[in-house]
XYZ file of C-alpha atoms in Angstrom:
128
model
C 116.868 113.294 -28.885
C 115.095 116.275 -30.534
C 112.154 117.308 -28.374
C 108.994 119.035 -29.556
C 106.227 120.766 -27.671
C 103.239 119.872 -29.817
C 99.574 118.955 -29.888
C 98.256 115.399 -29.587
C 94.691 114.946 -30.770
C 92.086 113.456 -28.465
C 88.314 113.616 -28.489
C 85.885 111.950 -30.822
C 85.027 112.555 -34.451
C 83.983 116.178 -35.086
C 84.717 117.025 -31.417
C 88.439 117.836 -31.294
C 90.352 118.166 -28.069
C 94.130 118.434 -27.904
C 96.747 117.725 -25.268
C 99.901 119.867 -25.255
C 102.694 117.316 -24.891
C 106.451 116.997 -24.864
C 107.404 114.312 -27.371
C 110.316 113.032 -29.368
C 110.099 114.620 -32.818
C 110.236 111.174 -34.430
C 107.221 109.756 -32.573
C 103.756 109.868 -34.195
C 101.296 112.685 -33.490
C 99.059 110.702 -31.152
C 101.729 108.229 -30.141
C 104.237 108.075 -27.353
C 105.048 111.253 -25.446
C 107.214 112.161 -22.486
C 104.915 114.465 -20.527
C 101.546 116.166 -20.897
C 101.806 119.861 -19.944
C 98.441 121.263 -20.943
C 95.362 121.112 -23.113
C 93.476 123.031 -25.808
C 89.747 122.786 -26.419
C 88.986 124.625 -29.691
C 85.223 124.184 -29.190
C 85.128 126.601 -26.254
C 84.523 130.313 -26.966
C 87.636 132.391 -27.578
C 87.060 134.582 -24.538
C 86.824 131.481 -22.330
C 89.664 129.323 -21.085
C 90.444 127.345 -24.213
C 94.128 126.819 -23.499
C 95.514 125.531 -20.215
C 99.298 125.232 -19.911
C 101.568 124.505 -16.949
C 103.963 127.473 -17.218
C 106.647 125.997 -14.940
C 106.890 122.800 -16.980
C 106.968 124.767 -20.243
C 109.908 126.838 -18.981
C 111.646 123.661 -17.811
C 111.319 121.942 -21.192
C 112.262 125.057 -23.149
C 115.424 125.248 -21.048
C 116.131 121.625 -22.011
C 115.904 122.452 -25.737
C 112.332 121.538 -26.637
C 111.076 123.386 -29.721
C 107.382 124.354 -29.855
C 105.381 123.935 -33.036
C 103.853 127.046 -34.608
C 100.402 126.552 -33.061
C 101.822 125.874 -29.606
C 104.125 128.879 -30.010
C 101.021 131.029 -30.535
C 99.551 129.733 -27.277
C 102.778 130.329 -25.384
C 103.019 133.858 -26.798
C 99.474 134.612 -25.587
C 100.430 133.277 -22.149
C 103.533 135.498 -22.137
C 106.011 132.612 -21.887
C 107.750 132.955 -25.268
C 108.039 135.748 -27.837
C 106.731 134.853 -31.303
C 107.938 136.854 -34.295
C 105.200 138.356 -36.441
C 104.935 136.871 -39.895
C 103.975 138.630 -43.079
C 102.947 137.018 -46.342
C 101.659 139.812 -48.595
C 101.366 137.467 -51.604
C 98.737 135.377 -49.793
C 96.073 138.043 -50.251
C 96.645 138.361 -53.995
C 94.130 136.566 -56.222
C 95.217 133.621 -58.341
C 96.038 133.671 -62.074
C 92.522 132.936 -63.300
C 90.970 135.554 -61.016
C 93.513 138.126 -62.240
C 92.674 137.232 -65.864
C 88.929 137.605 -65.183
C 89.527 140.965 -63.482
C 91.600 142.243 -66.412
C 88.948 141.100 -68.934
C 86.219 142.795 -66.881
C 88.255 146.001 -66.652
C 88.887 145.956 -70.417
C 85.176 145.403 -71.124
C 84.264 148.325 -68.865
C 86.809 150.571 -70.606
C 85.462 149.537 -74.027
C 81.894 150.219 -72.906
C 82.901 153.623 -71.543
C 84.731 154.458 -74.780
C 81.702 153.452 -76.861
C 79.347 155.453 -74.647
C 81.486 158.621 -74.761
C 80.915 159.437 -78.499
C 77.192 158.684 -78.156
C 76.945 161.097 -75.236
C 78.895 163.729 -77.177
C 76.482 163.415 -80.154
C 73.487 163.715 -77.845
C 74.943 166.829 -76.228
C 75.634 168.526 -79.605
C 72.159 167.673 -80.898
C 70.528 169.578 -78.087
């Protein structure tokens, strides 16, 4: 049975609250779970106590082969229970195709305007 350490949503509409649970990977997000080991309240300020996790139970389930999801892995890394590898996606910051096309057209228009202004400035300088 593949085990996951994941979030189960609770709370009402527009007021999220999550339980950190141990569940079978095949069970639904808010469905059956084996054990609740913590909680996360994203509405609290970041410097407050947003995440509460039972460290002993986390270590126990990790030893039994439970795999945390990415979000839970972030929480466990902050708590110092598990090491999370840093990720890098340099392509994410690049603009899309249309934005690149607009930028190239704008750059070309600026170059054309500068080229047209250069002879006019040269004529004005020689006339003086």
